[in-house]
Amino acid sequence: MSQIIDGKAVSAAVKQEVAEETARLREEKGLKVGLAVVIVGNNPASRVYVNNKKKACEAVGFQSFEYALDETTTQEQLLDLIKVLNNDPKVNGILVQLPLPKHIDEKTVINAISAEKDVDAFHPVNVGKIMIGEYAFLPCTPAGVMRLIESTGTEISGKQCVVIGRSNIVGKPMAMLLLHESGTVTICHSRTKNLKEICLGADILVVAVGKANFVTGDMVKEGAVVIDVGMNRLDNGKLCGDVEFESAEKKASYITPVPGGVGPMTIAMLMKNTLTAAKQQAGL
């Protein structure tokens, strides 16, 4: 039987670290940290995420600035707001909640955010820095996954690491982070052949494919560390991940649950990125 990796506990530890450093820097250097969150339209899931981010800011001692824009906001108006936030010294991090309404081009918006304030690490400059290993910020979910793996005491160096999923937000940066830690990395996706055989070779298996219960226990190597990034809602309303938990748990040495695994880490790492941005902008 595997040990459950408690994302709530690990994320609470990250937030505690951020809160302590924020308080110290405010006292010693007069540094105030501010995060601006922009939401366009009224997507209910996006609203939940934005509210959670505001609560997290409060918990760690950041100022949070929310800009809730109407569904009919034009791309031009959104870009004008980003320009203002780029130049506002009180704002250290800018986060535009995705998805955006269809008439707004996400890529244009992401590219408009100053790379120094891009605490999601989606800007091409930050993506390039991750590639060469000279990054300031990491995309929040992959960074959270790395912290969860670290919490188990697992050595990544020399291990066979398999990432299922090739998105720009999780799969690709996840592979790069494991590679920077000297893991031997295989990226799998919807066209991968012999997926089961590849998964059975994985010492560390990260699943971010967006399909409920996609990976089953017979695809998991005995003693593997299994990280489930998926968040899917079944017809009965229950949440589940991309990994079939009951069968995978019997094989893994460590496994993340859904909910309560990777999810809480994303916002904790966003707080960490925002503090890093504030320190850099202050020359600390």
mmCIF file of C-alpha atoms in Angstrom:
data_model
loop_
_atom_site.group_PDB
_atom_site.id
_atom_site.type_symbol
_atom_site.label_atom_id
_atom_site.label_comp_id
_atom_site.label_asym_id
_atom_site.label_seq_id
_atom_site.Cartn_x
_atom_site.Cartn_y
_atom_site.Cartn_z
ATOM 1 C CA MET A 1 0.000 0.000 0.000
ATOM 2 C CA SER A 2 1.252 3.443 -0.852
ATOM 3 C CA GLN A 3 1.643 6.542 1.247
ATOM 4 C CA ILE A 4 -0.672 9.415 0.394
ATOM 5 C CA ILE A 5 1.108 12.680 -0.452
ATOM 6 C CA ASP A 6 -0.862 15.345 1.413
ATOM 7 C CA GLY A 7 -0.967 18.391 -0.884
ATOM 8 C CA LYS A 8 -2.850 20.423 1.716
ATOM 9 C CA ALA A 9 -0.080 19.959 4.285
ATOM 10 C CA VAL A 10 2.755 20.656 1.806
ATOM 11 C CA SER A 11 0.975 23.739 0.411
ATOM 12 C CA ALA A 12 0.354 25.029 3.959
ATOM 13 C CA ALA A 13 4.112 24.733 4.611
ATOM 14 C CA VAL A 14 4.905 26.708 1.411
ATOM 15 C CA LYS A 15 2.413 29.450 2.344
ATOM 16 C CA GLN A 16 3.880 29.594 5.853
ATOM 17 C CA GLU A 17 7.382 30.112 4.389
ATOM 18 C CA VAL A 18 6.060 32.865 2.098
ATOM 19 C CA ALA A 19 4.148 34.567 4.944
ATOM 20 C CA GLU A 20 7.212 34.577 7.209
ATOM 21 C CA GLU A 21 9.517 35.981 4.524
ATOM 22 C CA THR A 22 6.919 38.585 3.506
ATOM 23 C CA ALA A 23 6.596 39.770 7.122
ATOM 24 C CA ARG A 24 10.377 39.909 7.538
ATOM 25 C CA LEU A 25 10.924 41.895 4.329
ATOM 26 C CA ARG A 26 8.126 44.311 5.210
ATOM 27 C CA GLU A 27 9.741 44.941 8.592
ATOM 28 C CA GLU A 28 13.369 45.098 7.453
ATOM 29 C CA LYS A 29 13.041 46.628 3.967
ATOM 30 C CA GLY A 30 9.554 48.161 3.920
ATOM 31 C CA LEU A 31 8.651 45.840 1.051
ATOM 32 C CA LYS A 32 4.959 45.421 0.269
ATOM 33 C CA VAL A 33 3.919 42.661 -2.110
ATOM 34 C CA GLY A 34 0.979 43.093 -4.493
ATOM 35 C CA LEU A 35 -0.750 40.697 -6.898
ATOM 36 C CA ALA A 36 -3.236 41.878 -9.534
ATOM 37 C CA VAL A 37 -5.780 39.313 -10.744
ATOM 38 C CA VAL A 38 -7.821 40.085 -13.853
ATOM 39 C CA ILE A 39 -10.987 38.120 -14.642
ATOM 40 C CA VAL A 40 -13.045 38.692 -17.796
ATOM 41 C CA GLY A 41 -16.653 37.484 -17.826
ATOM 42 C CA ASN A 42 -18.371 35.303 -15.249
ATOM 43 C CA ASN A 43 -17.098 31.750 -15.708
ATOM 44 C CA PRO A 44 -18.092 30.107 -12.359
ATOM 45 C CA ALA A 45 -14.923 27.964 -12.128
ATOM 46 C CA SER A 46 -12.743 31.029 -12.832
ATOM 47 C CA ARG A 47 -14.579 32.973 -10.121
ATOM 48 C CA VAL A 48 -13.830 30.208 -7.575
ATOM 49 C CA TYR A 49 -10.110 30.268 -8.534
ATOM 50 C CA VAL A 50 -9.951 34.064 -8.266
ATOM 51 C CA ASN A 51 -11.603 34.023 -4.824
ATOM 52 C CA ASN A 52 -9.134 31.356 -3.657
ATOM 53 C CA LYS A 53 -6.220 33.470 -4.890
ATOM 54 C CA LYS A 54 -7.535 36.495 -2.976
ATOM 55 C CA LYS A 55 -7.829 34.406 0.210
ATOM 56 C CA ALA A 56 -4.278 33.094 -0.256
ATOM 57 C CA CYS A 57 -2.957 36.664 -0.696
ATOM 58 C CA GLU A 58 -4.616 37.654 2.560
ATOM 59 C CA ALA A 59 -3.175 34.615 4.352
ATOM 60 C CA VAL A 60 0.435 35.388 3.352
ATOM 61 C CA GLY A 61 0.236 39.166 3.813
ATOM 62 C CA PHE A 62 0.018 40.352 0.187
ATOM 63 C CA GLN A 63 -2.150 43.133 -1.176
ATOM 64 C CA SER A 64 -4.504 41.798 -3.818
ATOM 65 C CA PHE A 65 -5.992 43.909 -6.593
ATOM 66 C CA GLU A 66 -8.938 42.402 -8.437
ATOM 67 C CA TYR A 67 -10.116 43.642 -11.825
ATOM 68 C CA ALA A 68 -13.426 41.979 -12.743
ATOM 69 C CA LEU A 69 -14.210 42.945 -16.330
ATOM 70 C CA ASP A 70 -17.425 42.437 -18.241
ATOM 71 C CA GLU A 71 -17.779 39.611 -20.779
ATOM 72 C CA THR A 72 -18.038 42.288 -23.512
ATOM 73 C CA THR A 73 -14.629 43.831 -22.673
ATOM 74 C CA THR A 74 -12.631 44.206 -25.893
ATOM 75 C CA GLN A 75 -9.111 42.880 -26.357
ATOM 76 C CA GLU A 76 -7.912 46.479 -26.677
ATOM 77 C CA GLN A 77 -9.421 47.432 -23.309
ATOM 78 C CA LEU A 78 -7.823 44.413 -21.635
ATOM 79 C CA LEU A 79 -4.415 45.219 -23.174
ATOM 80 C CA ASP A 80 -4.761 48.828 -21.956
ATOM 81 C CA LEU A 81 -5.365 47.578 -18.397
ATOM 82 C CA ILE A 82 -2.333 45.264 -18.593
ATOM 83 C CA LYS A 83 -0.212 48.222 -19.721
ATOM 84 C CA VAL A 84 -1.337 50.190 -16.650
ATOM 85 C CA LEU A 85 -0.569 47.240 -14.336
ATOM 86 C CA ASN A 86 2.854 46.690 -15.969
ATOM 87 C CA ASN A 87 3.740 50.261 -14.972
ATOM 88 C CA ASP A 88 2.187 50.213 -11.484
ATOM 89 C CA PRO A 89 4.932 49.843 -8.828
ATOM 90 C CA LYS A 90 2.392 48.521 -6.278
ATOM 91 C CA VAL A 91 1.721 45.534 -8.540
ATOM 92 C CA ASN A 92 4.492 42.893 -8.468
ATOM 93 C CA GLY A 93 2.600 40.093 -10.175
ATOM 94 C CA ILE A 94 -0.098 40.074 -12.852
ATOM 95 C CA LEU A 95 -2.352 37.116 -13.430
ATOM 96 C CA VAL A 96 -5.029 37.039 -16.120
ATOM 97 C CA GLN A 97 -7.445 34.215 -15.314
ATOM 98 C CA LEU A 98 -7.872 31.812 -18.226
ATOM 99 C CA PRO A 99 -9.900 30.892 -20.216
ATOM 100 C CA LEU A 100 -10.759 34.266 -21.772
ATOM 101 C CA PRO A 101 -13.891 34.950 -23.861
ATOM 102 C CA LYS A 102 -13.557 33.732 -27.465
ATOM 103 C CA HIS A 103 -13.106 37.214 -28.992
ATOM 104 C CA ILE A 104 -9.876 37.755 -27.006
ATOM 105 C CA ASP A 105 -6.638 36.084 -28.128
ATOM 106 C CA GLU A 106 -4.963 34.466 -25.101
ATOM 107 C CA LYS A 107 -1.490 34.461 -26.662
ATOM 108 C CA THR A 108 -1.614 38.230 -27.336
ATOM 109 C CA VAL A 109 -2.697 38.874 -23.751
ATOM 110 C CA ILE A 110 -0.007 36.642 -22.213
ATOM 111 C CA ASN A 111 2.670 38.281 -24.377
ATOM 112 C CA ALA A 112 1.523 41.739 -23.209
ATOM 113 C CA ILE A 113 2.230 40.997 -19.530
ATOM 114 C CA SER A 114 5.684 42.156 -18.454
ATOM 115 C CA ALA A 115 7.949 39.077 -18.167
ATOM 116 C CA GLU A 116 9.084 40.389 -14.734
ATOM 117 C CA LYS A 117 5.475 40.371 -13.485
ATOM 118 C CA ASP A 118 4.384 37.160 -15.226
ATOM 119 C CA VAL A 119 3.900 35.070 -12.082
ATOM 120 C CA ASP A 120 2.184 32.305 -14.085
ATOM 121 C CA ALA A 121 5.435 31.904 -16.105
ATOM 122 C CA PHE A 122 3.550 31.700 -19.412
ATOM 123 C CA HIS A 123 5.402 34.542 -21.194
ATOM 124 C CA PRO A 124 7.732 33.286 -23.986
ATOM 125 C CA VAL A 125 10.723 34.882 -22.211
ATOM 126 C CA ASN A 126 10.008 32.893 -19.043
ATOM 127 C CA VAL A 127 9.300 29.721 -21.036
ATOM 128 C CA GLY A 128 12.703 30.126 -22.725
ATOM 129 C CA LYS A 129 14.406 30.615 -19.360
ATOM 130 C CA ILE A 130 12.872 27.368 -18.081
ATOM 131 C CA MET A 131 14.257 25.624 -21.159
ATOM 132 C CA ILE A 132 17.842 26.700 -20.390
ATOM 133 C CA GLY A 133 17.462 26.304 -16.610
ATOM 134 C CA GLU A 134 17.919 29.992 -15.734
ATOM 135 C CA TYR A 135 14.427 30.768 -14.526
ATOM 136 C CA ALA A 136 13.064 33.118 -11.893
ATOM 137 C CA PHE A 137 9.526 31.747 -11.970
ATOM 138 C CA LEU A 138 8.141 28.329 -12.765
ATOM 139 C CA PRO A 139 4.607 27.558 -13.924
ATOM 140 C CA CYS A 140 2.721 27.004 -10.684
ATOM 141 C CA THR A 141 1.444 23.467 -11.238
ATOM 142 C CA PRO A 142 4.770 21.864 -12.329
ATOM 143 C CA ALA A 143 6.561 23.741 -9.534
ATOM 144 C CA GLY A 144 4.007 22.344 -7.088
ATOM 145 C CA VAL A 145 4.541 18.830 -8.429
ATOM 146 C CA MET A 146 8.296 19.155 -7.870
ATOM 147 C CA ARG A 147 7.683 20.247 -4.291
ATOM 148 C CA LEU A 148 5.377 17.243 -3.711
ATOM 149 C CA ILE A 149 7.994 14.824 -5.076
ATOM 150 C CA GLU A 150 10.617 16.494 -2.870
ATOM 151 C CA SER A 151 8.330 16.044 0.170
ATOM 152 C CA THR A 152 8.561 12.250 -0.256
ATOM 153 C CA GLY A 153 12.380 12.318 -0.086
ATOM 154 C CA THR A 154 12.544 10.729 -3.554
ATOM 155 C CA GLU A 155 15.784 11.300 -5.450
ATOM 156 C CA ILE A 156 14.958 12.300 -9.064
ATOM 157 C CA SER A 157 18.512 12.031 -10.417
ATOM 158 C CA GLY A 158 18.952 8.969 -12.626
ATOM 159 C CA LYS A 159 15.311 7.895 -12.299
ATOM 160 C CA GLN A 160 13.015 6.998 -15.185
ATOM 161 C CA CYS A 161 10.402 9.786 -15.265
ATOM 162 C CA VAL A 162 7.310 9.592 -17.464
ATOM 163 C CA VAL A 163 5.059 12.599 -18.076
ATOM 164 C CA ILE A 164 1.720 11.922 -19.761
ATOM 165 C CA GLY A 165 0.529 15.165 -21.352
ATOM 166 C CA ARG A 166 2.306 17.764 -23.492
ATOM 167 C CA SER A 167 0.505 21.029 -22.702
ATOM 168 C CA ASN A 168 2.477 24.268 -22.453
ATOM 169 C CA ILE A 169 1.105 24.802 -18.943
ATOM 170 C CA VAL A 170 1.936 21.422 -17.376
ATOM 171 C CA GLY A 171 3.390 18.673 -19.575
ATOM 172 C CA LYS A 172 6.273 20.447 -21.323
ATOM 173 C CA PRO A 173 7.572 22.487 -18.346
ATOM 174 C CA MET A 174 7.118 19.429 -16.090
ATOM 175 C CA ALA A 175 9.421 17.428 -18.357
ATOM 176 C CA MET A 176 12.035 20.224 -18.303
ATOM 177 C CA LEU A 177 12.013 20.464 -14.494
ATOM 178 C CA LEU A 178 12.524 16.723 -14.102
ATOM 179 C CA LEU A 179 15.327 16.907 -16.685
ATOM 180 C CA HIS A 180 17.003 19.768 -14.762
ATOM 181 C CA GLU A 181 17.067 17.419 -11.755
ATOM 182 C CA SER A 182 18.841 14.788 -13.918
ATOM 183 C CA GLY A 183 15.806 12.566 -14.386
ATOM 184 C CA THR A 184 15.619 10.527 -17.611
ATOM 185 C CA VAL A 185 12.377 11.853 -19.073
ATOM 186 C CA THR A 186 9.848 10.401 -21.512
ATOM 187 C CA ILE A 187 6.905 12.566 -22.633
ATOM 188 C CA CYS A 188 3.797 10.635 -23.682
ATOM 189 C CA HIS A 189 0.607 11.919 -25.311
ATOM 190 C CA SER A 190 -2.483 10.812 -27.245
ATOM 191 C CA ARG A 191 -0.421 9.410 -30.124
ATOM 192 C CA THR A 192 2.069 7.468 -28.007
ATOM 193 C CA LYS A 193 2.258 3.770 -28.843
ATOM 194 C CA ASN A 194 2.862 1.117 -26.150
ATOM 195 C CA LEU A 195 1.824 3.574 -23.434
ATOM 196 C CA LYS A 196 1.311 0.841 -20.835
ATOM 197 C CA GLU A 197 4.844 -0.549 -21.352
ATOM 198 C CA ILE A 198 6.344 2.939 -21.079
ATOM 199 C CA CYS A 199 4.412 3.682 -17.880
ATOM 200 C CA LEU A 200 5.502 0.366 -16.352
ATOM 201 C CA GLY A 201 9.109 1.553 -16.689
ATOM 202 C CA ALA A 202 8.451 4.776 -14.751
ATOM 203 C CA ASP A 203 9.946 5.328 -11.294
ATOM 204 C CA ILE A 204 8.134 8.698 -11.261
ATOM 205 C CA LEU A 205 4.857 8.981 -13.187
ATOM 206 C CA VAL A 206 3.205 12.395 -13.669
ATOM 207 C CA VAL A 207 -0.223 12.266 -15.305
ATOM 208 C CA ALA A 208 -1.721 15.449 -16.795
ATOM 209 C CA VAL A 209 -3.925 14.269 -19.609
ATOM 210 C CA GLY A 210 -7.397 15.516 -18.613
ATOM 211 C CA LYS A 211 -9.142 12.140 -18.895
ATOM 212 C CA ALA A 212 -10.864 10.606 -15.876
ATOM 213 C CA ASN A 213 -9.210 7.427 -14.528
ATOM 214 C CA PHE A 214 -7.019 7.183 -17.651
ATOM 215 C CA VAL A 215 -4.099 5.457 -15.901
ATOM 216 C CA THR A 216 -4.992 2.225 -14.136
ATOM 217 C CA GLY A 217 -3.064 0.170 -11.601
ATOM 218 C CA ASP A 218 -1.823 -2.292 -14.226
ATOM 219 C CA MET A 219 0.092 0.604 -15.837
ATOM 220 C CA VAL A 220 1.965 1.482 -12.618
ATOM 221 C CA LYS A 221 5.348 0.027 -11.711
ATOM 222 C CA GLU A 222 5.638 -1.476 -8.224
ATOM 223 C CA GLY A 223 7.024 1.243 -5.931
ATOM 224 C CA ALA A 224 6.577 4.154 -8.364
ATOM 225 C CA VAL A 225 5.817 7.718 -7.230
ATOM 226 C CA VAL A 226 2.527 8.688 -8.908
ATOM 227 C CA ILE A 227 1.493 12.331 -9.262
ATOM 228 C CA ASP A 228 -2.032 12.924 -10.574
ATOM 229 C CA VAL A 229 -2.497 16.432 -11.999
ATOM 230 C CA GLY A 230 -5.981 15.704 -13.399
ATOM 231 C CA MET A 231 -9.215 17.140 -12.060
ATOM 232 C CA ASN A 232 -12.328 15.670 -13.646
ATOM 233 C CA ARG A 233 -15.962 15.619 -12.585
ATOM 234 C CA LEU A 234 -17.804 12.327 -13.083
ATOM 235 C CA ASP A 235 -21.491 12.054 -14.050
ATOM 236 C CA ASN A 236 -22.366 11.448 -10.389
ATOM 237 C CA GLY A 237 -20.757 14.811 -9.496
ATOM 238 C CA LYS A 238 -17.723 13.285 -7.770
ATOM 239 C CA LEU A 239 -14.252 14.649 -8.487
ATOM 240 C CA CYS A 240 -11.575 12.284 -9.708
ATOM 241 C CA GLY A 241 -8.131 12.502 -11.253
ATOM 242 C CA ASP A 242 -6.509 11.095 -14.374
ATOM 243 C CA VAL A 243 -5.310 8.104 -12.332
ATOM 244 C CA GLU A 244 -7.646 5.345 -11.144
ATOM 245 C CA PHE A 245 -6.718 5.828 -7.505
ATOM 246 C CA GLU A 246 -7.861 2.551 -5.917
ATOM 247 C CA SER A 247 -5.900 0.281 -8.259
ATOM 248 C CA ALA A 248 -2.837 2.567 -8.587
ATOM 249 C CA GLU A 249 -2.560 2.988 -4.814
ATOM 250 C CA LYS A 250 -1.901 -0.741 -4.442
ATOM 251 C CA LYS A 251 1.246 -0.481 -6.593
ATOM 252 C CA ALA A 252 2.695 2.982 -5.906
ATOM 253 C CA SER A 253 5.051 3.852 -3.062
ATOM 254 C CA TYR A 254 3.620 7.397 -2.954
ATOM 255 C CA ILE A 255 0.517 8.782 -4.659
ATOM 256 C CA THR A 256 -1.406 12.087 -4.701
ATOM 257 C CA PRO A 257 -5.147 12.019 -4.070
ATOM 258 C CA VAL A 258 -7.748 14.045 -5.999
ATOM 259 C CA PRO A 259 -8.845 16.355 -4.522
ATOM 260 C CA GLY A 260 -6.188 17.365 -1.972
ATOM 261 C CA GLY A 261 -3.036 16.538 -3.933
ATOM 262 C CA VAL A 262 -1.664 18.798 -6.668
ATOM 263 C CA GLY A 263 -4.604 21.272 -6.556
ATOM 264 C CA PRO A 264 -3.664 23.131 -3.347
ATOM 265 C CA MET A 265 -0.031 23.427 -4.513
ATOM 266 C CA THR A 266 -0.840 25.585 -7.531
ATOM 267 C CA ILE A 267 -1.975 28.603 -5.514
ATOM 268 C CA ALA A 268 0.823 28.131 -2.940
ATOM 269 C CA MET A 269 3.440 28.273 -5.728
ATOM 270 C CA LEU A 270 1.708 31.344 -7.201
ATOM 271 C CA MET A 271 2.277 33.080 -3.850
ATOM 272 C CA LYS A 272 5.936 31.995 -3.934
ATOM 273 C CA ASN A 273 6.345 33.357 -7.487
ATOM 274 C CA THR A 274 4.759 36.692 -6.527
ATOM 275 C CA LEU A 275 7.161 37.100 -3.595
ATOM 276 C CA THR A 276 10.097 36.246 -5.901
ATOM 277 C CA ALA A 277 8.885 38.885 -8.389
ATOM 278 C CA ALA A 278 8.588 41.531 -5.636
ATOM 279 C CA LYS A 279 12.119 40.783 -4.393
ATOM 280 C CA GLN A 280 13.585 40.978 -7.903
ATOM 281 C CA GLN A 281 11.808 44.264 -8.648
ATOM 282 C CA ALA A 282 13.157 45.681 -5.383
ATOM 283 C CA GLY A 283 16.676 44.452 -6.208
ATOM 284 C CA LEU A 284 16.727 42.064 -3.232
#
